[in-house]
Coordinates of C-alpha atoms (C1' of nucleotides) in Angstrom, one line a residue:
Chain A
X221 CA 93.2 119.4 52.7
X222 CA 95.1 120.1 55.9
X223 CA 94.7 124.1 56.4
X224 CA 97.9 125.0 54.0
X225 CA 101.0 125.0 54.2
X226 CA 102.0 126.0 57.8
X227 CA 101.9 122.4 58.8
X228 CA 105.0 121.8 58.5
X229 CA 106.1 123.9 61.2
X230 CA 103.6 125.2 63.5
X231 CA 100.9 122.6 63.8
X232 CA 103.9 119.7 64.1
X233 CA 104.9 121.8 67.4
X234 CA 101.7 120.8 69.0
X235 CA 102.0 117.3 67.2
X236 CA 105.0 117.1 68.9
X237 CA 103.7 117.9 72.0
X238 CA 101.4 115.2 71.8
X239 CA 103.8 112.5 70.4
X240 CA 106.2 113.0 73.6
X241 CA 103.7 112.9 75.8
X242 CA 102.5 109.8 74.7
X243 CA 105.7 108.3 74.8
X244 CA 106.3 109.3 78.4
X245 CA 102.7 107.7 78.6
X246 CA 104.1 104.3 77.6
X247 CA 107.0 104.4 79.8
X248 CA 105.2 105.5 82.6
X249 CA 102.5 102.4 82.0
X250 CA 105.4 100.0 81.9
X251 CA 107.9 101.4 84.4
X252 CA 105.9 102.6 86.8
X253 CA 106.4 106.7 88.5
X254 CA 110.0 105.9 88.4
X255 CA 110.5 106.4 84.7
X256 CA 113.5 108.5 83.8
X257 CA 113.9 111.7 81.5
X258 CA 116.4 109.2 79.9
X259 CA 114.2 106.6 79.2
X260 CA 111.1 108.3 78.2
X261 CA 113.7 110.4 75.7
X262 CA 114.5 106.9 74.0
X263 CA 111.4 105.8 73.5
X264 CA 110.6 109.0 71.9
X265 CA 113.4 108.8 70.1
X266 CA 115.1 111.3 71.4
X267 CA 117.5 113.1 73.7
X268 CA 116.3 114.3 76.9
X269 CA 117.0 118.0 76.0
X270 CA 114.2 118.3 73.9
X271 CA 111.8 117.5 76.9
X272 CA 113.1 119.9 78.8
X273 CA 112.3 122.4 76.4
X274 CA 108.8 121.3 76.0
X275 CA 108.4 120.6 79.5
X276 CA 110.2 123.0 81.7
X277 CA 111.7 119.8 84.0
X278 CA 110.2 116.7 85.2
X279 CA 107.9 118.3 87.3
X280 CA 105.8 119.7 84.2
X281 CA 105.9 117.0 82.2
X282 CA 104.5 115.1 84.9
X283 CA 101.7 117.4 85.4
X284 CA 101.1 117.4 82.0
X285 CA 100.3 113.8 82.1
X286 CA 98.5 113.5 84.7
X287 CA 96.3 116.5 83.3
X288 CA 95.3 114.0 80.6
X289 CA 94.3 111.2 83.0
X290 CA 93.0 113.1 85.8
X291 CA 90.4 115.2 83.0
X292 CA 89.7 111.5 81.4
X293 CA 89.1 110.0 85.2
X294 CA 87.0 113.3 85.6
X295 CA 84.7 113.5 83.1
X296 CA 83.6 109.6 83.9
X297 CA 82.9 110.7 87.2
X298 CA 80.8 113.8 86.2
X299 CA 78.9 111.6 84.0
X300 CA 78.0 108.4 87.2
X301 CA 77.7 111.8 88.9
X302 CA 75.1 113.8 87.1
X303 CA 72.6 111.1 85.7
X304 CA 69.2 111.3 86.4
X305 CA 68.6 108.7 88.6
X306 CA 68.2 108.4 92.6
X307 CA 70.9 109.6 94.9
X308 CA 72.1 106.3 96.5
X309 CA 72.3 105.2 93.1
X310 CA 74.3 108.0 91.8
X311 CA 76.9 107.4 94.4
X312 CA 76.7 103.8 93.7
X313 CA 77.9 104.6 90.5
X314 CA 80.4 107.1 91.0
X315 CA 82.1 105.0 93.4
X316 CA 81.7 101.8 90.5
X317 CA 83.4 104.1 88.1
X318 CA 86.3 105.2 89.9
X319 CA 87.1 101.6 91.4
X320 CA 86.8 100.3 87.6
X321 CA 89.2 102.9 86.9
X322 CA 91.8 101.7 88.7
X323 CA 90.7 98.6 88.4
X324 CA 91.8 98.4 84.6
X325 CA 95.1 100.8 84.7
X326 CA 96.7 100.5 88.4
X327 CA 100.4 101.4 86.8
X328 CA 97.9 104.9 85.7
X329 CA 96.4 105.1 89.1
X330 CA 99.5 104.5 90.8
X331 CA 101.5 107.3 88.9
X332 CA 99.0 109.7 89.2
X333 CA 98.8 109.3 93.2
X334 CA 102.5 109.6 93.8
X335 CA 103.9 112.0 91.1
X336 CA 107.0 111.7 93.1
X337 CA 108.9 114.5 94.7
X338 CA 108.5 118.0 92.5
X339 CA 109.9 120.1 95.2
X340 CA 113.6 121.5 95.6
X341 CA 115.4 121.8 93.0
X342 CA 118.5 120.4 93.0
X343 CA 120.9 123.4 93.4
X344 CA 118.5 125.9 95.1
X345 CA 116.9 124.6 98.5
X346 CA 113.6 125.5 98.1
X347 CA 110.7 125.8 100.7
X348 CA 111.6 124.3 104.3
X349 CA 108.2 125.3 106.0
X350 CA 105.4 123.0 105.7
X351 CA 104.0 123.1 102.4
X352 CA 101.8 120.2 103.0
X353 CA 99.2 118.7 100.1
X354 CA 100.4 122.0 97.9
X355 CA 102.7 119.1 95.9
X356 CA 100.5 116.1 97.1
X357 CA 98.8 113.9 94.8
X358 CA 96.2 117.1 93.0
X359 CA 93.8 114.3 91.6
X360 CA 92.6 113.9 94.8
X361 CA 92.3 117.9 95.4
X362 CA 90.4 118.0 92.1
X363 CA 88.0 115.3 93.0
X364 CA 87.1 116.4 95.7
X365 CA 86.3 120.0 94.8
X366 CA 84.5 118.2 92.5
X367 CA 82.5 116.6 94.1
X368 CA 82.1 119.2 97.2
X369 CA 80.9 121.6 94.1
X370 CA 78.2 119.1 93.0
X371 CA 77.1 118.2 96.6
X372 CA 76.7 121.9 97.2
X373 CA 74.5 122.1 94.0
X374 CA 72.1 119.2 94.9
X375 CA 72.1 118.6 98.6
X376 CA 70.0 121.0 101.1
X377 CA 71.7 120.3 104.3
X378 CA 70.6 124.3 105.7
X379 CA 72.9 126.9 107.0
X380 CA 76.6 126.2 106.1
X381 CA 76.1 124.0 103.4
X382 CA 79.1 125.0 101.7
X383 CA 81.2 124.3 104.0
X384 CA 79.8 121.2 104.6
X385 CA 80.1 120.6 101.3
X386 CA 83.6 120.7 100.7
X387 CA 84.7 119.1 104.1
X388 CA 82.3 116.1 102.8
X389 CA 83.7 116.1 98.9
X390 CA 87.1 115.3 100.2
X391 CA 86.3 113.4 102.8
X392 CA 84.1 111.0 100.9
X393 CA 86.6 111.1 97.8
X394 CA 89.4 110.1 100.6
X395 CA 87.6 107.1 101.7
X396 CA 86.7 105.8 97.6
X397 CA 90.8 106.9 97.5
X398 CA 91.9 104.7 100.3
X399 CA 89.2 102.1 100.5
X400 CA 90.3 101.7 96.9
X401 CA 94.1 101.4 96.8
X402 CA 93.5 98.9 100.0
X403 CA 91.0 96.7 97.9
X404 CA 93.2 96.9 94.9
X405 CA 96.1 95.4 96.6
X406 CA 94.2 92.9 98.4
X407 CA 91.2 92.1 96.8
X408 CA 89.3 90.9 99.4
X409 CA 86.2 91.0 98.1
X410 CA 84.1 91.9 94.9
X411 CA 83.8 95.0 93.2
X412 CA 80.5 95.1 93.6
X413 CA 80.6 94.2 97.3
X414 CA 83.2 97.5 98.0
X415 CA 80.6 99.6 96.4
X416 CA 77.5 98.5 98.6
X417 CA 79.7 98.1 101.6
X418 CA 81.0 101.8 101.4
X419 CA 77.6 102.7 100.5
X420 CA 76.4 101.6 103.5
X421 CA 78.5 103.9 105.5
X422 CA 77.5 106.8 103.8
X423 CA 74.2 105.9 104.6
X424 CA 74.6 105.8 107.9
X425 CA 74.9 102.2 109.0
X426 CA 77.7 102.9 111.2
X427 CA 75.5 105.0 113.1
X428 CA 72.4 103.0 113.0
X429 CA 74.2 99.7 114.1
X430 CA 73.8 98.1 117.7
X431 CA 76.6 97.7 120.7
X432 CA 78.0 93.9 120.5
X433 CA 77.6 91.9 123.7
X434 CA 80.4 93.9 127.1
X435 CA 80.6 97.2 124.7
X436 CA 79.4 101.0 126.7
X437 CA 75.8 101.1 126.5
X438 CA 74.3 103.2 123.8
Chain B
X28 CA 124.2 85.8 132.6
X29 CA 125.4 89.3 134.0
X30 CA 123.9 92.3 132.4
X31 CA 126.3 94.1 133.6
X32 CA 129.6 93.8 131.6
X33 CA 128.7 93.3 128.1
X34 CA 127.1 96.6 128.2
X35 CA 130.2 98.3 126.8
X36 CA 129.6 96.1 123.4
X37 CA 126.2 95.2 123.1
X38 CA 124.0 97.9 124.5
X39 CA 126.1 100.4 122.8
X40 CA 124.8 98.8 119.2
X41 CA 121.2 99.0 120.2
X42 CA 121.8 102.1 122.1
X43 CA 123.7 103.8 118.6
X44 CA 120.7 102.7 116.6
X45 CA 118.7 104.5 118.5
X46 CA 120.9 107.8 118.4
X47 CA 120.7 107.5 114.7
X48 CA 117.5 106.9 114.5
X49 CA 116.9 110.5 116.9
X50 CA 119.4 112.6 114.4
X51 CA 117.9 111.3 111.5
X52 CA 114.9 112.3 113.3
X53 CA 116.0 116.0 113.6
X54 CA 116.9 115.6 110.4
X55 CA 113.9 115.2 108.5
X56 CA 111.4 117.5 111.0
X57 CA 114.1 120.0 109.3
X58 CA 114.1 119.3 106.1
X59 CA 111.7 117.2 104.8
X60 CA 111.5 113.6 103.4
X61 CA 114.0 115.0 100.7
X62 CA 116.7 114.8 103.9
X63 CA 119.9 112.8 102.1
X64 CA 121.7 110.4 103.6
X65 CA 124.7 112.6 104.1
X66 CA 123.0 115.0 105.9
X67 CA 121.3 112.4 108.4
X68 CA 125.3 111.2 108.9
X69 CA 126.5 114.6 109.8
X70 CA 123.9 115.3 111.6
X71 CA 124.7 112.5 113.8
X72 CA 128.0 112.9 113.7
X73 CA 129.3 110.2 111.3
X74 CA 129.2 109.5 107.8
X75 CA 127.2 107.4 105.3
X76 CA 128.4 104.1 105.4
X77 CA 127.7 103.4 108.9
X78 CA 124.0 104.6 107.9
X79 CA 123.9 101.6 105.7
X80 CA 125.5 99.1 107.8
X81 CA 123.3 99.7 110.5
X82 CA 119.7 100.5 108.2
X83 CA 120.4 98.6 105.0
X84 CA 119.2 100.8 102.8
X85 CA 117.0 104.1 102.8
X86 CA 114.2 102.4 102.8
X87 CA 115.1 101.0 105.7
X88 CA 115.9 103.9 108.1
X89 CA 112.8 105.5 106.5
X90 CA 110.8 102.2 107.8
X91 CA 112.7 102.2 110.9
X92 CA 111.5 106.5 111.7
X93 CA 108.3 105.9 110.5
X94 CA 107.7 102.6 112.7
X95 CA 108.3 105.2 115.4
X96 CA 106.2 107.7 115.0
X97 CA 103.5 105.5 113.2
X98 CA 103.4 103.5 116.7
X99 CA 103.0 106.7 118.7
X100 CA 100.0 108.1 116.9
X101 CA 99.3 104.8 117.1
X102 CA 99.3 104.3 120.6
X103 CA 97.0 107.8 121.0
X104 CA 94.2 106.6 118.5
X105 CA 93.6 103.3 120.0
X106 CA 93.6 105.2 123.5
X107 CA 91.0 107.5 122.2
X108 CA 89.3 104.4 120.5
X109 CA 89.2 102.3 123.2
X110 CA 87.8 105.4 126.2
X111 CA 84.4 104.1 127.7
X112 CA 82.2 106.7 126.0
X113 CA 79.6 106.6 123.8
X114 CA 80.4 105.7 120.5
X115 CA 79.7 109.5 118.5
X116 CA 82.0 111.0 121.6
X117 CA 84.8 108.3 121.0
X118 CA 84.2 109.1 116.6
X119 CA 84.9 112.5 117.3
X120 CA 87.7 112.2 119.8
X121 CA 89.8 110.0 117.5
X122 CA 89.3 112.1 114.6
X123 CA 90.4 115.2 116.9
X124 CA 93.3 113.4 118.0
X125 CA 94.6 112.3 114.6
X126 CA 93.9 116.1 113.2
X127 CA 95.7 117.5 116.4
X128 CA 98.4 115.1 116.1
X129 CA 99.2 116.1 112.3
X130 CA 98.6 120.1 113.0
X131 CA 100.8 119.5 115.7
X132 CA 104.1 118.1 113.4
X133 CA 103.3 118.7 110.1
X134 CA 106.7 117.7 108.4
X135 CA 106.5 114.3 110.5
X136 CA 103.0 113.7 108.7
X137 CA 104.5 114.8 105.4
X138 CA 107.0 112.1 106.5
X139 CA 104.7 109.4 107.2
X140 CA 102.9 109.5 104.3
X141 CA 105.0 110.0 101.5
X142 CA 107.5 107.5 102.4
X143 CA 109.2 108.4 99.2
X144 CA 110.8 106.0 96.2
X145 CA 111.8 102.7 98.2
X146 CA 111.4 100.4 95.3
X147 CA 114.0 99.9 92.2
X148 CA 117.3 99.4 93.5
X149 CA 119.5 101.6 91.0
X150 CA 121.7 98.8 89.4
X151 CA 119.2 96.5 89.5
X152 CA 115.5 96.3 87.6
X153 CA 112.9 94.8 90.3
X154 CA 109.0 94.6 90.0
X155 CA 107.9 96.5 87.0
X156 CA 104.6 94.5 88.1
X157 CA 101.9 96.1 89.6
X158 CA 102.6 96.2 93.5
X159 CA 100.2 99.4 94.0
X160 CA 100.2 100.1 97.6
X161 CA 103.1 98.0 98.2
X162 CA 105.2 100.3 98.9
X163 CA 102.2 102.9 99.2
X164 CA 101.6 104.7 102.9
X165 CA 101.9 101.8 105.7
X166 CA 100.5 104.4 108.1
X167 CA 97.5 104.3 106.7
X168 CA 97.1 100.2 106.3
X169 CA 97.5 100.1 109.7
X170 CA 95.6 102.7 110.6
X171 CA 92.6 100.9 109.0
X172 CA 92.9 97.4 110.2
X173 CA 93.7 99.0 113.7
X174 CA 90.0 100.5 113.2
X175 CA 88.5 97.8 111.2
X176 CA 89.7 95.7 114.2
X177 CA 87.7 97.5 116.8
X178 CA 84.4 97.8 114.6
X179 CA 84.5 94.4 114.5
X180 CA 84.9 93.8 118.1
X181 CA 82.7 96.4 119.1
X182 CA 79.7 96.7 116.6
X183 CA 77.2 94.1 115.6
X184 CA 76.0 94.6 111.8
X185 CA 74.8 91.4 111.3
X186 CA 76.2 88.7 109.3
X187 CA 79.5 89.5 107.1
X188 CA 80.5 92.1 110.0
X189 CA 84.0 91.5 109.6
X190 CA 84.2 92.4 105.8
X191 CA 82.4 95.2 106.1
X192 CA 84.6 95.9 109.3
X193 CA 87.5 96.3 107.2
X194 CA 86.2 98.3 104.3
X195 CA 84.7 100.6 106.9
X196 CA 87.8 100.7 108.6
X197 CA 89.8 101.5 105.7
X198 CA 87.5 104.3 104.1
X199 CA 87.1 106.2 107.5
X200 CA 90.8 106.3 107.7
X201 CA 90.9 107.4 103.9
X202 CA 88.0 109.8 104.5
X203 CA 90.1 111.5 107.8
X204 CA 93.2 111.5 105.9
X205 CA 92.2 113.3 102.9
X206 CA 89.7 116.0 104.9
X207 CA 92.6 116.3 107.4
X208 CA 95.2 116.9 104.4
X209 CA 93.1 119.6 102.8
X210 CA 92.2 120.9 105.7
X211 CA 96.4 121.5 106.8
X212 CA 96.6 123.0 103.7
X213 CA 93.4 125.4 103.3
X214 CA 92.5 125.9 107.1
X215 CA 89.1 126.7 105.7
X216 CA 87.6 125.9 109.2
X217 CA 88.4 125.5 113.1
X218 CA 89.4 122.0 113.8
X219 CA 86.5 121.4 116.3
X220 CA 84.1 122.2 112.9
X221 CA 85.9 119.9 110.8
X222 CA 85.6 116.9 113.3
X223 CA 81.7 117.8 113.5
X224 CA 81.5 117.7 109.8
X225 CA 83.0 114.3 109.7
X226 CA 81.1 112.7 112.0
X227 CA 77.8 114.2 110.7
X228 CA 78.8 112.4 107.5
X229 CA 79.6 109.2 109.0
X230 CA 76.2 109.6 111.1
X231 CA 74.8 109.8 107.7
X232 CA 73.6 113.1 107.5
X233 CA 74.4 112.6 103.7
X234 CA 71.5 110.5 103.0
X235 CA 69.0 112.3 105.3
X236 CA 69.8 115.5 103.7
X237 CA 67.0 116.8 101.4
X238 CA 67.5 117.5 97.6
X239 CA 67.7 121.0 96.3
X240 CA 65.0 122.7 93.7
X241 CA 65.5 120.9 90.4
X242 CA 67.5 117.7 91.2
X243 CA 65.9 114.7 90.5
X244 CA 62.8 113.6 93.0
X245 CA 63.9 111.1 96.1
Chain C
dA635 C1' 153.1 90.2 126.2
dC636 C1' 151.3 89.3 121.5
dG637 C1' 148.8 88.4 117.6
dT638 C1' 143.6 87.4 116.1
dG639 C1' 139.0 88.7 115.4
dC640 C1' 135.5 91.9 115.2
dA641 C1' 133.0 96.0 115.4
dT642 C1' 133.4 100.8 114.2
dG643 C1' 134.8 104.3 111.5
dT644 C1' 136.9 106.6 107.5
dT645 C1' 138.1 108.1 102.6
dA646 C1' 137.4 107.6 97.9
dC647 C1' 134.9 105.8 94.6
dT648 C1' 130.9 104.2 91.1
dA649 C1' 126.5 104.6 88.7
dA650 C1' 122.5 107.0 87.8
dC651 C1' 119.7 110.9 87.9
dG652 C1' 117.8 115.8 86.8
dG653 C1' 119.2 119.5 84.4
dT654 C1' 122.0 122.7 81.3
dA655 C1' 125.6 124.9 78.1
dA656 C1' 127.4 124.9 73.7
dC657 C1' 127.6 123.2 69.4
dT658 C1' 125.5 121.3 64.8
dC659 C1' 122.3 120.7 61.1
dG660 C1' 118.6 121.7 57.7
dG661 C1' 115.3 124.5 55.8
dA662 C1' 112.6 129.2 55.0
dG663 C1' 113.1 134.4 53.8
dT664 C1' 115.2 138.2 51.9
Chain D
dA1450 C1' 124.4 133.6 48.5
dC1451 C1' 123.7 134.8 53.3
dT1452 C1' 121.4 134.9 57.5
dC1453 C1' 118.1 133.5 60.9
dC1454 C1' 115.7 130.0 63.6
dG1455 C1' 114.0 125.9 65.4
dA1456 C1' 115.0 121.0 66.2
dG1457 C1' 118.5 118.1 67.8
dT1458 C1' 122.9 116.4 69.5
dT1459 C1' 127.1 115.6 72.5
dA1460 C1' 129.2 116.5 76.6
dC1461 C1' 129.1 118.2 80.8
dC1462 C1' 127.7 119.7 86.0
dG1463 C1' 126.1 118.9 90.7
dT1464 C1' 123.8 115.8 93.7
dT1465 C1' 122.3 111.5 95.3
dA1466 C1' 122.1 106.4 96.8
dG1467 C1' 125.1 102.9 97.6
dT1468 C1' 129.8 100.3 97.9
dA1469 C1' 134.7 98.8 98.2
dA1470 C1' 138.9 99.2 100.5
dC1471 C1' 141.4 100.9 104.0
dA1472 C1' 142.3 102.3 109.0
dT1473 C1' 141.6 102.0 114.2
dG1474 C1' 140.6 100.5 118.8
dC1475 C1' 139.2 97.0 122.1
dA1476 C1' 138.4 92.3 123.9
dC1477 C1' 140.0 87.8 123.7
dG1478 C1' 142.7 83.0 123.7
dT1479 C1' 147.4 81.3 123.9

DNA sequence: ACGTGCATGTTACTAACGGTAACTCGGAGT
DNA sequence: ACTCCGAGTTACCGTTAGTAACATGCACGT
């Protein structure tokens, strides 16, 4: 059996834990970022203080969630990441991964780019000087350590390679992030198309391509 | 048709739009995008409702003050888009224009692109479809057809140029936004460094570089 | 001169939200 | 039996977006 009798109360505190969150998960899916405390309470089935007390406030129950998504989004991008196979095709895949992602949850991809406000607490103003990207969406701050980490580890690009590195991980992860939420909302082309186009300009085909006819000469 | 008497009514509601617009203005370089309405109508001097008769809605004095400033940095891209050089010099001087722009005014940036809530009037249920990117950073959108627009006119990639012109055009404005938002936040590197970086990625240093010992052969 | 219409402005309110204090209830330990 | 403690509730606070109803001033037709 179950490891004795303690279940009762100390293994249903995590259980607990995990029940509320995926509640809020459900209301999140169908009502978008804008979910209340209210309305994720009732579809636990309960009252909003009880959140609070396993969640701090909104703001950590939010991160919470979006721990769970962002480690499941992150593991299937170490995996396209890491196989053995040749580099353009690595990156072919990474990028095929993340667009499938958000290809099969947007109301997941959407929450976890805007998890909403998080700063100032109500009563108490809080932090007036620029705290830019400290709050901002931290998938993106995770993916692209991410993949600055990995690039650092494979890539051979001479002196000041880690710098490089990281100024390339979230660059690159900003244009999957953006070419991405563009496609998504207007679909302009195959999935498959995205993925060789934005290959391409990694590879270099911006650079490589000719002047059109009245342009600056090269 | 005089335009000289009818000043006294009609100018003034144009010309009060525009004050409102310029407190509100103050108003949020001060505080944030978490500025209320009340504090945008004392700050110009008046009080809420005349906010709303005039705006709509938040979302509409939000669209309204980010049409502004989104048209200015705008207006300084396309310049440095459009300067007769060649095309790595004009790369790197729009990227150093956006990153100077939004070290410049932080809090407008932070503005810009977190245009907050704007959907789900409070009384009233709308969308609980997907609309991701709806509602998402507009800066951004037309950031990337502005760009997608010039690759198209200006580079010649062969046939399905202008598809490609917009997922390029989108993903370098992704890949600039999300360096130059880490980059505000961490200051890792000189801002001259970071525009090199970029454009050595988009020059496709990536797939030139060599692998380290142990990765997979090329 | 005088009311009419209209824009401008106000006060006072509603509904909803995030968050909290104070109370209640049921079960384990001694 | 009595106490302690965690889970849960009701009822509330402060703030916010948004609105209804009331006041005021200025041009206009008659």
């Amino acid at each position: 059996m179950d490891t004795t009798q303690r279940t009762g109360q100390q293994r249903s505190a995590d259980h607990r834990r995990r029940e509320l969150l995926e509640a809020a998960d459900r209301v999140v899916l169908r009502d978008g970022p804008h979910a209340s405390m209210n309305a994720i309470a009732a579809e636990a089935g309960i009252t909003k203080p009880i959140l609070y007390r396993h969640f701090g406030d909104k703001g950590g129950l939010y991160a919470a969630l979006a721990m769970r998504h962002t480690d499941a989004l992150l593991a299937s991008l170490r995996a396209a990441l890491d196989a053995p196979a040749e580099r353009r095709q690595r990156v072919e895949a990474t990028l095929d991964t993340y667009l499938a992602a958000i290809e099969a949850r947007p109301q997941v991809y959407r929450f976890l780019m805007h998890p909403a406000d998080g700063a100032a607490t109500p009563g108490d103003q809080a932090e007036q000087g620029f705290d830019v990207g400290k709050h901002s969406a931290p998938l993106l701050r995770r993916m692209g350590e991410e993949l600055a980490q990995v690039i650092e580890e494979r890539l051979d690009v001479g002196p000041g390679t880690q710098q490089l590195a990281r100024v390339w991980g979230h660059g690159i992860v900003g244009m999957m992030h953006a070419a991405g939420d563009w496609w998504l909302g207007e679909r302009p082309c195959t999935r498959a198309e995205l993925v060789g186009s934005l290959a391409d300009l990694l590879w270099g085909r911006l650079a490589a391509a000719g002047d059109k006819a009245g342009g600056p000469g090269f």
